[in-house]
Amino acid sequence: MTLLVLAGTREGREIATGLAARRLPVLASLAGRTRRPLDPGVPVRTGGFGGEEGFRTALRDHGITAVIDATHPFAEHITARTARICREDGVPYLLVRRPGWTPGPGDDWTRIAREADLATHVPRGATVFLATGPQRLAAFAGLEGRRVLCRRIDPAPGPFPFEEGQWVVSRPPFTLADETALLSLMGVDVLATKDSGGEDGRAKLDAARALGVKVVLLDRPPPPEGARVVETVEAALQWAEGL
């Protein structure tokens, strides 16, 4: 039995190392979007699979008997494709999706369903910090007349995509002090982020609360219909042990 872990998150790395500690054969897959990804400590396959047929070929070539999908909660296309192929090919599939964030006392949060909805919550002349990753910046339409800050892990390969603003290049993890200093220094009026969940990204929300910064939270896509979903690393390890 060889388990494939789509391990682009902290949970994915912990699942991969947990499976190895249980002496279960495991192959971790990383998308390769960052130049220096964290090492999960197990055999790793880096880069895409080359489409649907490439993924099916990889399942066969590596003798994959089950797939644990611990990709980012917003990796909807790879999740949908993986779930469908596993269902069609009879490969057990588990989706690991950590709980989303919930507001607390003092939070000023607004939820949106689409990136394009952000512009209605950012007044002209305001500074908005897009802590959303660079993959779908083009979807944040209508931000003319706003100063836009975009965070990314690696230096940008091309020009800044908005008429006014700049890249913020930095690598996580970020502490509460880091995020508070950044929001204050850059004069951020609105923080826009995805509802990724987890403790690693929580600091920016706590910093926004402390500074009275409005938060616009992009709702996560629903899981594939019929997919089995768990929320914790331990639940994923128990599922794998029961195969």
mmCIF file of C-alpha atoms in Angstrom:
data_model
loop_
_atom_site.group_PDB
_atom_site.id
_atom_site.type_symbol
_atom_site.label_atom_id
_atom_site.label_comp_id
_atom_site.label_asym_id
_atom_site.label_seq_id
_atom_site.Cartn_x
_atom_site.Cartn_y
_atom_site.Cartn_z
ATOM 1 C CA MET A 1 0.000 0.000 0.000
ATOM 2 C CA THR A 2 1.367 3.413 -0.985
ATOM 3 C CA LEU A 3 -0.465 6.565 0.006
ATOM 4 C CA LEU A 4 -0.220 9.750 -1.997
ATOM 5 C CA VAL A 5 -0.477 12.899 0.117
ATOM 6 C CA LEU A 6 -1.142 16.148 -1.702
ATOM 7 C CA ALA A 7 0.810 17.999 0.917
ATOM 8 C CA GLY A 8 0.811 21.719 0.169
ATOM 9 C CA THR A 9 -0.269 22.704 3.691
ATOM 10 C CA ARG A 10 1.117 22.324 7.198
ATOM 11 C CA GLU A 11 -1.470 19.608 7.781
ATOM 12 C CA GLY A 12 -0.281 17.820 4.660
ATOM 13 C CA ARG A 13 3.305 17.790 5.863
ATOM 14 C CA GLU A 14 2.239 16.542 9.301
ATOM 15 C CA ILE A 15 0.144 13.791 7.727
ATOM 16 C CA ALA A 16 3.056 12.688 5.540
ATOM 17 C CA THR A 17 5.461 12.478 8.467
ATOM 18 C CA GLY A 18 2.797 10.816 10.621
ATOM 19 C CA LEU A 19 2.233 8.114 8.020
ATOM 20 C CA ALA A 20 5.976 7.513 7.754
ATOM 21 C CA ALA A 21 6.213 7.221 11.554
ATOM 22 C CA ARG A 22 3.556 4.493 11.342
ATOM 23 C CA ARG A 23 5.696 2.731 8.717
ATOM 24 C CA LEU A 24 3.114 3.266 6.008
ATOM 25 C CA PRO A 25 4.641 3.852 2.534
ATOM 26 C CA VAL A 26 3.932 7.448 1.553
ATOM 27 C CA LEU A 27 4.676 9.771 -1.342
ATOM 28 C CA ALA A 28 4.161 13.499 -0.804
ATOM 29 C CA SER A 29 3.284 15.759 -3.716
ATOM 30 C CA LEU A 30 4.111 19.477 -3.708
ATOM 31 C CA ALA A 31 2.907 21.863 -6.394
ATOM 32 C CA GLY A 32 6.283 23.590 -6.663
ATOM 33 C CA ARG A 33 4.882 27.125 -6.610
ATOM 34 C CA THR A 34 7.388 28.322 -4.013
ATOM 35 C CA ARG A 35 11.136 28.222 -4.558
ATOM 36 C CA ARG A 36 12.046 26.842 -1.137
ATOM 37 C CA PRO A 37 9.164 24.632 0.064
ATOM 38 C CA LEU A 38 9.342 23.113 3.525
ATOM 39 C CA ASP A 39 10.579 19.519 3.553
ATOM 40 C CA PRO A 40 7.970 16.995 4.813
ATOM 41 C CA GLY A 41 10.704 14.452 5.521
ATOM 42 C CA VAL A 42 9.398 11.747 3.145
ATOM 43 C CA PRO A 43 9.831 10.997 -0.580
ATOM 44 C CA VAL A 44 8.531 14.002 -2.515
ATOM 45 C CA ARG A 45 7.222 14.546 -6.007
ATOM 46 C CA THR A 46 7.407 18.231 -7.002
ATOM 47 C CA GLY A 47 5.455 19.958 -9.749
ATOM 48 C CA GLY A 48 2.162 19.317 -11.475
ATOM 49 C CA PHE A 49 1.055 15.970 -12.843
ATOM 50 C CA GLY A 50 0.590 17.142 -16.412
ATOM 51 C CA GLY A 51 -3.177 17.150 -16.456
ATOM 52 C CA GLU A 52 -5.729 14.434 -15.925
ATOM 53 C CA GLU A 53 -3.949 11.677 -17.807
ATOM 54 C CA GLY A 54 -0.677 12.564 -16.150
ATOM 55 C CA PHE A 55 -2.293 12.160 -12.755
ATOM 56 C CA ARG A 56 -3.761 8.780 -13.695
ATOM 57 C CA THR A 57 -0.337 7.699 -14.942
ATOM 58 C CA ALA A 58 1.307 8.813 -11.704
ATOM 59 C CA LEU A 59 -1.200 6.788 -9.690
ATOM 60 C CA ARG A 60 -0.315 3.686 -11.694
ATOM 61 C CA ASP A 61 3.446 4.249 -11.864
ATOM 62 C CA HIS A 62 3.794 4.805 -8.118
ATOM 63 C CA GLY A 63 1.363 2.061 -7.155
ATOM 64 C CA ILE A 64 -0.879 4.506 -5.308
ATOM 65 C CA THR A 65 -3.635 2.743 -3.387
ATOM 66 C CA ALA A 66 -5.178 5.780 -1.642
ATOM 67 C CA VAL A 67 -5.019 9.572 -1.848
ATOM 68 C CA ILE A 68 -5.124 12.064 0.995
ATOM 69 C CA ASP A 69 -5.835 15.535 -0.339
ATOM 70 C CA ALA A 70 -4.398 18.085 2.094
ATOM 71 C CA THR A 71 -4.098 20.917 -0.398
ATOM 72 C CA HIS A 72 -5.115 24.472 0.409
ATOM 73 C CA PRO A 73 -8.867 24.944 1.039
ATOM 74 C CA PHE A 74 -8.962 27.158 -2.068
ATOM 75 C CA ALA A 75 -7.247 24.685 -4.406
ATOM 76 C CA GLU A 76 -10.682 23.882 -5.785
ATOM 77 C CA HIS A 77 -9.656 22.768 -9.275
ATOM 78 C CA ILE A 78 -7.038 20.240 -8.187
ATOM 79 C CA THR A 79 -9.353 19.008 -5.431
ATOM 80 C CA ALA A 80 -12.298 18.561 -7.788
ATOM 81 C CA ARG A 81 -10.161 16.762 -10.367
ATOM 82 C CA THR A 82 -8.484 14.517 -7.822
ATOM 83 C CA ALA A 83 -11.760 13.522 -6.183
ATOM 84 C CA ARG A 84 -13.344 12.707 -9.539
ATOM 85 C CA ILE A 85 -10.439 10.624 -10.841
ATOM 86 C CA CYS A 86 -10.184 8.681 -7.589
ATOM 87 C CA ARG A 87 -13.912 7.993 -7.711
ATOM 88 C CA GLU A 88 -13.762 6.854 -11.336
ATOM 89 C CA ASP A 89 -10.678 4.676 -10.780
ATOM 90 C CA GLY A 90 -11.819 3.198 -7.489
ATOM 91 C CA VAL A 91 -8.999 4.743 -5.436
ATOM 92 C CA PRO A 92 -9.949 5.657 -1.830
ATOM 93 C CA TYR A 93 -9.918 9.440 -1.419
ATOM 94 C CA LEU A 94 -9.931 11.629 1.678
ATOM 95 C CA LEU A 95 -10.126 15.417 1.782
ATOM 96 C CA VAL A 96 -8.517 17.128 4.768
ATOM 97 C CA ARG A 97 -10.017 20.570 5.263
ATOM 98 C CA ARG A 98 -9.253 22.430 8.468
ATOM 99 C CA PRO A 99 -12.070 24.501 9.999
ATOM 100 C CA GLY A 100 -12.519 28.039 8.766
ATOM 101 C CA TRP A 101 -12.106 31.138 10.899
ATOM 102 C CA THR A 102 -14.865 32.654 13.023
ATOM 103 C CA PRO A 103 -14.981 36.265 14.263
ATOM 104 C CA GLY A 104 -14.635 37.195 17.908
ATOM 105 C CA PRO A 105 -15.407 40.282 19.994
ATOM 106 C CA GLY A 106 -13.976 43.399 18.378
ATOM 107 C CA ASP A 107 -13.696 41.931 14.874
ATOM 108 C CA ASP A 108 -15.109 43.877 11.920
ATOM 109 C CA TRP A 109 -15.538 41.187 9.272
ATOM 110 C CA THR A 110 -17.455 41.073 6.016
ATOM 111 C CA ARG A 111 -17.688 37.892 3.965
ATOM 112 C CA ILE A 112 -17.764 37.816 0.176
ATOM 113 C CA ALA A 113 -18.414 34.978 -2.254
ATOM 114 C CA ARG A 114 -16.247 36.241 -5.142
ATOM 115 C CA GLU A 115 -13.031 38.225 -5.468
ATOM 116 C CA ALA A 116 -14.821 40.800 -7.642
ATOM 117 C CA ASP A 117 -17.094 41.648 -4.683
ATOM 118 C CA LEU A 118 -14.172 43.151 -2.753
ATOM 119 C CA ALA A 119 -14.264 46.508 -4.545
ATOM 120 C CA THR A 120 -17.672 47.348 -3.067
ATOM 121 C CA HIS A 121 -16.159 47.162 0.430
ATOM 122 C CA VAL A 122 -13.059 49.296 -0.246
ATOM 123 C CA PRO A 123 -13.736 53.035 -0.671
ATOM 124 C CA ARG A 124 -11.772 55.001 -3.234
ATOM 125 C CA GLY A 125 -8.562 56.394 -1.778
ATOM 126 C CA ALA A 126 -8.244 53.577 0.752
ATOM 127 C CA THR A 127 -5.336 51.158 1.129
ATOM 128 C CA VAL A 128 -6.257 47.485 0.823
ATOM 129 C CA PHE A 129 -3.882 44.656 1.700
ATOM 130 C CA LEU A 130 -4.485 41.520 -0.370
ATOM 131 C CA ALA A 131 -3.148 38.711 1.814
ATOM 132 C CA THR A 132 -4.610 36.204 -0.615
ATOM 133 C CA GLY A 133 -1.649 34.866 -2.574
ATOM 134 C CA PRO A 134 -0.831 35.843 -6.163
ATOM 135 C CA GLN A 135 -2.680 33.123 -8.070
ATOM 136 C CA ARG A 136 -5.993 34.923 -8.717
ATOM 137 C CA LEU A 137 -5.151 38.606 -8.488
ATOM 138 C CA ALA A 138 -6.795 39.279 -11.840
ATOM 139 C CA ALA A 139 -10.133 38.297 -10.303
ATOM 140 C CA PHE A 140 -9.979 41.283 -7.922
ATOM 141 C CA ALA A 141 -11.505 43.638 -10.456
ATOM 142 C CA GLY A 142 -12.641 47.209 -9.894
ATOM 143 C CA LEU A 143 -9.922 48.371 -7.500
ATOM 144 C CA GLU A 144 -9.016 51.456 -9.502
ATOM 145 C CA GLY A 145 -8.487 54.462 -7.266
ATOM 146 C CA ARG A 146 -7.341 52.306 -4.356
ATOM 147 C CA ARG A 147 -3.801 51.643 -3.162
ATOM 148 C CA VAL A 148 -3.294 47.880 -3.345
ATOM 149 C CA LEU A 149 -0.699 45.865 -1.434
ATOM 150 C CA CYS A 150 -0.222 42.223 -2.456
ATOM 151 C CA ARG A 151 1.679 39.659 -0.413
ATOM 152 C CA ARG A 152 3.658 36.867 -2.046
ATOM 153 C CA ILE A 153 6.405 34.486 -0.881
ATOM 154 C CA ASP A 154 8.824 34.829 -3.801
ATOM 155 C CA PRO A 155 9.806 37.912 -5.829
ATOM 156 C CA ALA A 156 7.370 38.663 -8.613
ATOM 157 C CA PRO A 157 8.268 37.526 -12.145
ATOM 158 C CA GLY A 158 6.438 40.431 -13.744
ATOM 159 C CA PRO A 159 5.101 43.955 -13.213
ATOM 160 C CA PHE A 160 2.701 44.886 -10.438
ATOM 161 C CA PRO A 161 -0.842 44.115 -11.663
ATOM 162 C CA PHE A 162 -2.661 47.141 -10.183
ATOM 163 C CA GLU A 163 -2.391 50.800 -11.137
ATOM 164 C CA GLU A 164 -1.260 51.888 -7.656
ATOM 165 C CA GLY A 165 0.462 49.877 -4.922
ATOM 166 C CA GLN A 166 3.289 47.394 -4.437
ATOM 167 C CA TRP A 167 4.303 43.823 -3.672
ATOM 168 C CA VAL A 168 4.968 42.765 -0.086
ATOM 169 C CA VAL A 169 7.454 39.891 -0.408
ATOM 170 C CA SER A 170 7.805 37.883 2.800
ATOM 171 C CA ARG A 171 7.826 34.283 3.908
ATOM 172 C CA PRO A 172 5.626 32.867 6.688
ATOM 173 C CA PRO A 173 5.202 32.220 9.515
ATOM 174 C CA PHE A 174 4.168 35.720 10.599
ATOM 175 C CA THR A 175 3.798 36.654 14.251
ATOM 176 C CA LEU A 176 1.183 39.006 15.670
ATOM 177 C CA ALA A 177 3.930 41.601 16.126
ATOM 178 C CA ASP A 178 4.972 41.170 12.467
ATOM 179 C CA GLU A 179 1.459 41.632 11.151
ATOM 180 C CA THR A 180 0.612 44.526 13.466
ATOM 181 C CA ALA A 181 3.764 46.376 12.425
ATOM 182 C CA LEU A 182 3.080 45.765 8.731
ATOM 183 C CA LEU A 183 -0.556 46.898 8.780
ATOM 184 C CA SER A 184 0.360 49.972 10.796
ATOM 185 C CA LEU A 185 3.434 50.912 8.748
ATOM 186 C CA MET A 186 1.608 50.554 5.422
ATOM 187 C CA GLY A 187 -1.486 52.422 6.585
ATOM 188 C CA VAL A 188 -3.841 49.573 5.732
ATOM 189 C CA ASP A 189 -7.558 50.406 5.860
ATOM 190 C CA VAL A 190 -8.919 47.053 4.660
ATOM 191 C CA LEU A 191 -7.403 43.587 4.983
ATOM 192 C CA ALA A 192 -8.641 41.115 2.372
ATOM 193 C CA THR A 193 -7.884 37.450 2.887
ATOM 194 C CA LYS A 194 -9.221 33.998 2.147
ATOM 195 C CA ASP A 195 -10.987 31.983 4.829
ATOM 196 C CA SER A 196 -8.085 29.558 4.893
ATOM 197 C CA GLY A 197 -8.441 28.621 8.559
ATOM 198 C CA GLY A 198 -5.655 27.329 10.766
ATOM 199 C CA GLU A 199 -3.412 28.980 13.302
ATOM 200 C CA ASP A 200 -0.602 29.824 10.885
ATOM 201 C CA GLY A 201 -2.547 32.630 9.207
ATOM 202 C CA ARG A 202 -4.521 33.860 12.187
ATOM 203 C CA ALA A 203 -2.059 36.569 13.248
ATOM 204 C CA LYS A 204 -3.098 39.000 10.528
ATOM 205 C CA LEU A 205 -6.710 38.818 11.700
ATOM 206 C CA ASP A 206 -5.705 39.429 15.294
ATOM 207 C CA ALA A 207 -3.583 42.371 14.153
ATOM 208 C CA ALA A 208 -6.540 43.813 12.229
ATOM 209 C CA ARG A 209 -8.690 43.577 15.354
ATOM 210 C CA ALA A 210 -6.065 45.317 17.480
ATOM 211 C CA LEU A 211 -5.725 48.165 14.967
ATOM 212 C CA GLY A 212 -9.417 48.495 14.104
ATOM 213 C CA VAL A 213 -8.817 47.461 10.484
ATOM 214 C CA LYS A 214 -11.795 46.162 8.522
ATOM 215 C CA VAL A 215 -11.478 42.569 7.266
ATOM 216 C CA VAL A 216 -13.044 41.228 4.087
ATOM 217 C CA LEU A 217 -12.994 37.430 4.096
ATOM 218 C CA LEU A 218 -13.401 35.403 0.905
ATOM 219 C CA ASP A 219 -15.561 32.332 1.522
ATOM 220 C CA ARG A 220 -13.987 28.989 0.662
ATOM 221 C CA PRO A 221 -15.440 26.800 -2.108
ATOM 222 C CA PRO A 222 -17.531 23.775 -1.095
ATOM 223 C CA PRO A 223 -15.903 20.316 -1.106
ATOM 224 C CA PRO A 224 -16.606 17.939 -4.002
ATOM 225 C CA GLU A 225 -19.981 16.275 -3.722
ATOM 226 C CA GLY A 226 -19.768 12.896 -2.015
ATOM 227 C CA ALA A 227 -16.168 13.312 -0.851
ATOM 228 C CA ARG A 228 -15.262 12.148 2.630
ATOM 229 C CA VAL A 229 -13.956 15.124 4.602
ATOM 230 C CA VAL A 230 -12.078 15.303 7.904
ATOM 231 C CA GLU A 231 -10.774 18.366 9.734
ATOM 232 C CA THR A 232 -7.683 17.147 11.603
ATOM 233 C CA VAL A 233 -4.366 15.431 11.017
ATOM 234 C CA GLU A 234 -5.232 12.735 13.555
ATOM 235 C CA ALA A 235 -8.501 11.907 11.769
ATOM 236 C CA ALA A 236 -6.608 11.535 8.478
ATOM 237 C CA LEU A 237 -4.043 9.221 10.071
ATOM 238 C CA GLN A 238 -6.796 7.084 11.577
ATOM 239 C CA TRP A 239 -8.471 6.836 8.146
ATOM 240 C CA ALA A 240 -5.215 5.696 6.566
ATOM 241 C CA GLU A 241 -4.598 3.088 9.265
ATOM 242 C CA GLY A 242 -8.066 1.661 8.644
ATOM 243 C CA LEU A 243 -7.539 1.036 4.939
#
